[in-house]
PDB file of C-alpha atoms in Angstrom:
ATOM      1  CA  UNK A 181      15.105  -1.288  -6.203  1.00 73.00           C
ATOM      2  CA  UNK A 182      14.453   0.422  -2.614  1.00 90.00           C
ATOM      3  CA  UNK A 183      15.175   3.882  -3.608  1.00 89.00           C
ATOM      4  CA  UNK A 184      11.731   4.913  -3.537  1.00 91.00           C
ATOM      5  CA  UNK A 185       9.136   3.688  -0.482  1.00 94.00           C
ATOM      6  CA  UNK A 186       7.139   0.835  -1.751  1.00 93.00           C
ATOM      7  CA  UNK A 187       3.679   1.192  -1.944  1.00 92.00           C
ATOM      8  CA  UNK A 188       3.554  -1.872   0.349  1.00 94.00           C
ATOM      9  CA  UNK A 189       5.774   0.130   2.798  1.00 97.00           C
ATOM     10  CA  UNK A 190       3.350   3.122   2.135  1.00 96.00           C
ATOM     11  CA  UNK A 191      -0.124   1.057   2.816  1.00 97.00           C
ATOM     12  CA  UNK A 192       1.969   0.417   6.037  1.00 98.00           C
ATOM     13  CA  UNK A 193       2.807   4.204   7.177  1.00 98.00           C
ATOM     14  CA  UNK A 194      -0.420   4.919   6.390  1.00 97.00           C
ATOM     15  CA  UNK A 195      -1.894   2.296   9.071  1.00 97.00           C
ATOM     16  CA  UNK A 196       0.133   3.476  11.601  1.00 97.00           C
ATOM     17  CA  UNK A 197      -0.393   7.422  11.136  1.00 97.00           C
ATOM     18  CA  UNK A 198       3.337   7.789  10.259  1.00 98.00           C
ATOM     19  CA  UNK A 199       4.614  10.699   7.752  1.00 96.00           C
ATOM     20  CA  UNK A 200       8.409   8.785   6.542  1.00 96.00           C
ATOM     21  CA  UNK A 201       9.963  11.251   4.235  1.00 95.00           C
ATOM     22  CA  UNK A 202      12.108   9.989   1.271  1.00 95.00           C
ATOM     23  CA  UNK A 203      14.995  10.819   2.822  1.00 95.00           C
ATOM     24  CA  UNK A 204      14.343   8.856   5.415  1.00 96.00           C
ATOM     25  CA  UNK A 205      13.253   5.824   3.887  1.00 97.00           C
ATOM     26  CA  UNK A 206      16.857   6.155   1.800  1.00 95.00           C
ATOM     27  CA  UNK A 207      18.597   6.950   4.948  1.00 95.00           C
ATOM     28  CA  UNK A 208      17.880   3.249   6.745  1.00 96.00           C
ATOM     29  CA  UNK A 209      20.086   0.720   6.104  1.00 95.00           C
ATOM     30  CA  UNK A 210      19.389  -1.857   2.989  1.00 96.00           C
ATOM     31  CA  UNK A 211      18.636  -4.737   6.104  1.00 96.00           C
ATOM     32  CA  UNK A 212      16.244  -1.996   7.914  1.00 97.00           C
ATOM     33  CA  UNK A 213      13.981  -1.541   4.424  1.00 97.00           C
ATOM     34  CA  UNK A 214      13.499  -5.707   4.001  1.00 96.00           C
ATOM     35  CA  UNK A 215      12.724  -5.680   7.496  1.00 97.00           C
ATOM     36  CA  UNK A 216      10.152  -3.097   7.329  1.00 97.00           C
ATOM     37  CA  UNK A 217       8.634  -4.627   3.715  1.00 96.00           C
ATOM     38  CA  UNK A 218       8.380  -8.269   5.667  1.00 96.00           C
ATOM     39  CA  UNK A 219       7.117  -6.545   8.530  1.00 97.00           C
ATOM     40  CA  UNK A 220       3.580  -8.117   9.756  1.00 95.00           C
ATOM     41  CA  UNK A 221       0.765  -6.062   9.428  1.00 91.00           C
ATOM     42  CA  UNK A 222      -1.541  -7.224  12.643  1.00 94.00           C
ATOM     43  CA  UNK A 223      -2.184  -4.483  14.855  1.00 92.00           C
ATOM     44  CA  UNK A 224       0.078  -5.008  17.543  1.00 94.00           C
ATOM     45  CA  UNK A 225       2.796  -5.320  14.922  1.00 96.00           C
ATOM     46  CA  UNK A 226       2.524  -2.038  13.488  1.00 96.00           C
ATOM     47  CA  UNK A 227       2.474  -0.257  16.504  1.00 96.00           C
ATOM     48  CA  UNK A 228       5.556  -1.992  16.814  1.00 97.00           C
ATOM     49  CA  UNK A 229       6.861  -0.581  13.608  1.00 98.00           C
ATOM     50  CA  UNK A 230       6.070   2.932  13.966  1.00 97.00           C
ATOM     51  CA  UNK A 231       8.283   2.384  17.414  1.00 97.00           C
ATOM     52  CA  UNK A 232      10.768   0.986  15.333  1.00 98.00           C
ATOM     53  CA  UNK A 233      10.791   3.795  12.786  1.00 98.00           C
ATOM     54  CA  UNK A 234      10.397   6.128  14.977  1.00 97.00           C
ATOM     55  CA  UNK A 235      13.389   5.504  16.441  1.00 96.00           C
ATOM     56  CA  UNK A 236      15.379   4.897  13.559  1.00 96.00           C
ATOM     57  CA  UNK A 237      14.753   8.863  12.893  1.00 96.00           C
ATOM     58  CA  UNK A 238      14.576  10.103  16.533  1.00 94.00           C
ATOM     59  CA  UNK A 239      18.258  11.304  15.759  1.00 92.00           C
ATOM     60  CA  UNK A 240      17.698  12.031  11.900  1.00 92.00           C
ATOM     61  CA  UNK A 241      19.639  14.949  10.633  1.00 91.00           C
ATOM     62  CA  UNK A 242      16.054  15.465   8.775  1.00 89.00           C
ATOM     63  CA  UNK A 243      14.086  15.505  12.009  1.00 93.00           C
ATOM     64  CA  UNK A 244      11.811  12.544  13.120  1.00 94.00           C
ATOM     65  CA  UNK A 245       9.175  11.159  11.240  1.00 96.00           C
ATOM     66  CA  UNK A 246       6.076  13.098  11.837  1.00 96.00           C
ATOM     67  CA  UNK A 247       2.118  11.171  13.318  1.00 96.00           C
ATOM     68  CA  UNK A 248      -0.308  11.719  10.830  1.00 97.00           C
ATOM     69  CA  UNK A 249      -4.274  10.707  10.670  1.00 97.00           C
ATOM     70  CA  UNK A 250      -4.284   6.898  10.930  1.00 97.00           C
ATOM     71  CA  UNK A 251      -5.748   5.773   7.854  1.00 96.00           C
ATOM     72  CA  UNK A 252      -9.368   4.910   8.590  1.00 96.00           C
ATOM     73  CA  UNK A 253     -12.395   4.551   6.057  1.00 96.00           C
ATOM     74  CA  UNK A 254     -10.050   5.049   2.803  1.00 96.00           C
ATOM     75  CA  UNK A 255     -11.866   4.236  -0.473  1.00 96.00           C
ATOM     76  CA  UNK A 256      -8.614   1.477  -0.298  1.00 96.00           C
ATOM     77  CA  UNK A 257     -10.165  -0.335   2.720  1.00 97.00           C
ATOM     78  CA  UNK A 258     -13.729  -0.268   1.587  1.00 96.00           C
ATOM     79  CA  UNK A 259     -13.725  -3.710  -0.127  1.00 94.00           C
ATOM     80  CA  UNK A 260     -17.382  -3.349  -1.244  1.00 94.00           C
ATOM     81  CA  UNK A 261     -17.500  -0.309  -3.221  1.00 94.00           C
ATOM     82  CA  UNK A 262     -15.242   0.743  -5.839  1.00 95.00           C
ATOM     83  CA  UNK A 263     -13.693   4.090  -6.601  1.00 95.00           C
ATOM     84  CA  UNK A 264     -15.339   6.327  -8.930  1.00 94.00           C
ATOM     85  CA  UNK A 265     -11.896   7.692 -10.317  1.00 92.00           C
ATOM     86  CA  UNK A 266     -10.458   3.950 -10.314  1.00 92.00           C
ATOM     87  CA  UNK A 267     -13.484   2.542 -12.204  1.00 92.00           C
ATOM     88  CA  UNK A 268     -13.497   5.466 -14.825  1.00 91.00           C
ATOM     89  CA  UNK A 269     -10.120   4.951 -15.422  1.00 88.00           C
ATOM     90  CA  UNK A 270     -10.265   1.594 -15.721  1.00 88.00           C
ATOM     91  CA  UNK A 271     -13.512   2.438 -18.105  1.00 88.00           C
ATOM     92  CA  UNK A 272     -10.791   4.399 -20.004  1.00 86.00           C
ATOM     93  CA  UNK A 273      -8.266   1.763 -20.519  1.00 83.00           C
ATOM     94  CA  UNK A 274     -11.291  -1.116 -22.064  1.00 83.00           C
ATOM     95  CA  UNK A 275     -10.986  -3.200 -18.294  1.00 84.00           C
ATOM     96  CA  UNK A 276     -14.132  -4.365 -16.757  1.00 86.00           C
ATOM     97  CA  UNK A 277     -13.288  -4.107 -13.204  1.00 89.00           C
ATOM     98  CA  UNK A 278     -16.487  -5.443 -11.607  1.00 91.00           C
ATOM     99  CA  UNK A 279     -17.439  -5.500  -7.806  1.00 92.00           C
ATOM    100  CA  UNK A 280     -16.364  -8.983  -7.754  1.00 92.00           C
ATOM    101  CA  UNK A 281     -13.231  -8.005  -8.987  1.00 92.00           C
ATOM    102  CA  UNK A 282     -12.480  -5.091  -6.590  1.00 94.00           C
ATOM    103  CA  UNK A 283     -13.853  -7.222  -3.740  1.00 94.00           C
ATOM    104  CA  UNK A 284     -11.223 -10.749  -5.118  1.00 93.00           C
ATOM    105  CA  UNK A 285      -8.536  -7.854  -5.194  1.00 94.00           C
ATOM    106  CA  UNK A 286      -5.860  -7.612  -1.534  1.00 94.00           C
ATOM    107  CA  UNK A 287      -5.936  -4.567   0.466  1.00 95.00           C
ATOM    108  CA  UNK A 288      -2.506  -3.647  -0.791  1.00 94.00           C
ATOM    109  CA  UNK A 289      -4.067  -3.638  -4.559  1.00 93.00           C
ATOM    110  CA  UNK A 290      -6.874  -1.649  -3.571  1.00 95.00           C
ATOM    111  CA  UNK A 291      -4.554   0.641  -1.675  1.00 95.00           C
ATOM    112  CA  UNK A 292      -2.300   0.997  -5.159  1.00 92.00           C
ATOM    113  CA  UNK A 293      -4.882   1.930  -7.169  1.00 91.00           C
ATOM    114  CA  UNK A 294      -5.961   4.401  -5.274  1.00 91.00           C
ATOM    115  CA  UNK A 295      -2.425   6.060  -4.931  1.00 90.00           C
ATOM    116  CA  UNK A 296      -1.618   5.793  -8.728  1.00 89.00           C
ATOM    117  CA  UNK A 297      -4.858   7.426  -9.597  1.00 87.00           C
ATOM    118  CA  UNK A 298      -4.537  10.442  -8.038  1.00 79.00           C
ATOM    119  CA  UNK A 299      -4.342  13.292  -9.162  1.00 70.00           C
ATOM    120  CA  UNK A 300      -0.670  14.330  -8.124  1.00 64.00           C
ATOM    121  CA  UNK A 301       0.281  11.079  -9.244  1.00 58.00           C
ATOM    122  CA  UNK A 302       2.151  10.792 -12.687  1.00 58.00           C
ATOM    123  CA  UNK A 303       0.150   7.423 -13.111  1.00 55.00           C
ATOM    124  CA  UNK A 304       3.172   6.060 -15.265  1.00 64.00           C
ATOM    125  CA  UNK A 305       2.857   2.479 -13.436  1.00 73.00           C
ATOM    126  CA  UNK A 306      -1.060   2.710 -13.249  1.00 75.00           C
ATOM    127  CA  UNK A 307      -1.458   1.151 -16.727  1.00 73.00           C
ATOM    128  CA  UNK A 308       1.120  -1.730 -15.426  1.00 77.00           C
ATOM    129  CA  UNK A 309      -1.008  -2.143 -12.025  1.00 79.00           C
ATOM    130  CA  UNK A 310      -4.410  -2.640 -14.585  1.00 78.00           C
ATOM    131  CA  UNK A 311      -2.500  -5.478 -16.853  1.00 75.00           C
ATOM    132  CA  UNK A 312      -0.823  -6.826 -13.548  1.00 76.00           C
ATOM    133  CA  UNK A 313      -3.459  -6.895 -11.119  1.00 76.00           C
ATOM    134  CA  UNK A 314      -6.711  -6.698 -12.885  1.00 74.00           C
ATOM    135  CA  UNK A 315      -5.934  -9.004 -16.004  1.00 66.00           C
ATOM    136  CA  UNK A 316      -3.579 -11.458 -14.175  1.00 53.00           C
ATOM    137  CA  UNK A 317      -5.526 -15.202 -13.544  1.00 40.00           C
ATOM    138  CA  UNK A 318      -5.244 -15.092  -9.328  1.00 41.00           C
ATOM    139  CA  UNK A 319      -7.968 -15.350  -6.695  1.00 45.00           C
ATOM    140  CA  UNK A 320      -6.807 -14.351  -2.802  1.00 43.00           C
ATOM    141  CA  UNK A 321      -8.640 -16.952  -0.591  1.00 47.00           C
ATOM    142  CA  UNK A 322      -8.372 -16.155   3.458  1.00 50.00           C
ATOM    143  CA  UNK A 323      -8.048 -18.995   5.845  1.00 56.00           C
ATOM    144  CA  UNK A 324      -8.049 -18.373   9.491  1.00 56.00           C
ATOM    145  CA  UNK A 325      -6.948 -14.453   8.379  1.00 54.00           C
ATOM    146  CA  UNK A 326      -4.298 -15.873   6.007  1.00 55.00           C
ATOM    147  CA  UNK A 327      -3.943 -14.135   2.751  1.00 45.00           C
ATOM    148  CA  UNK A 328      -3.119 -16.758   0.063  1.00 47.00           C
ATOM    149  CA  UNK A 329      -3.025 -16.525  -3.577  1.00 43.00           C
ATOM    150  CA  UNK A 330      -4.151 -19.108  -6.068  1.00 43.00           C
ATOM    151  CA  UNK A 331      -2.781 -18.817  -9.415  1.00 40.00           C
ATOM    152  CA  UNK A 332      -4.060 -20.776 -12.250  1.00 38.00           C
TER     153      UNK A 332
END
């Protein structure tokens, strides 16, 4: 279900300093959203998908999506320390989320549970991201910059 922007597709905006309202994101076309959830995230490829988006909205009856902050030192991208707020609540819920743990986990789970624990979240799906990415049996192993995932 697209109808909402995947945190994937958030982690993303958020890279490239790019503020894509809802009604935006529902606005491109159902070939436009895979596009941007498959799109690469190296460097030079996300500068060129805030061109991309950019464009898509240049023309928006909503107005074009506005530059934000790039995101830069987030608690999400700190792979060495975890969270205060996403260790308590994980302290809450009975899950020993260790360093190891937080430093085995993928940018893009770091980035989620720092999203779903905030405060203006609803954290409905945080309890799902715990038993999903916390208690699942995975290890991500990087070769040559690839992210791969081991399941056993």
């Amino acid at each position: 279900d697209l109808r909402c922007i995947p945190l994937c597709v958030r982690r993303k905006l958020d890279l490239i300093g790019l503020k894509l309202k809802l009604y935006h994101w529902q606005s491109l076309t159902l070939e436009d959203k895979k596009k941007v959830l498959d799109w690469s995230d190296t460097t030079n490829e996300l500068l060129n998908l805030k061109i991309f988006l950019k464009n898509k909205t240049l023309n928006s009856k909503f107005g074009e999506a506005k530059e934000i902050k790039i995101a830069s030192n987030q608690p999400w991208q700190n792979k060495i320390e975890i969270p205060i707020n996403v260790w308590e609540a994980a302290q809450i819920r009975g899950i020993k989320l260790s360093n190891e743990k937080w430093q085995n986990l993928s940018e893009l789970d770091r980035f989620a549970f720092c999203k779903l624990i905030k405060p203006s979240h609803e954290h409905q799906n945080l309890d799902k991201a715990f038993s999903e990415i916390i208690n699942s049996s995975f290890v991500y192993v990087y070769i040559n910059k690839i992210e791969i995932i081991i399941c056993f």
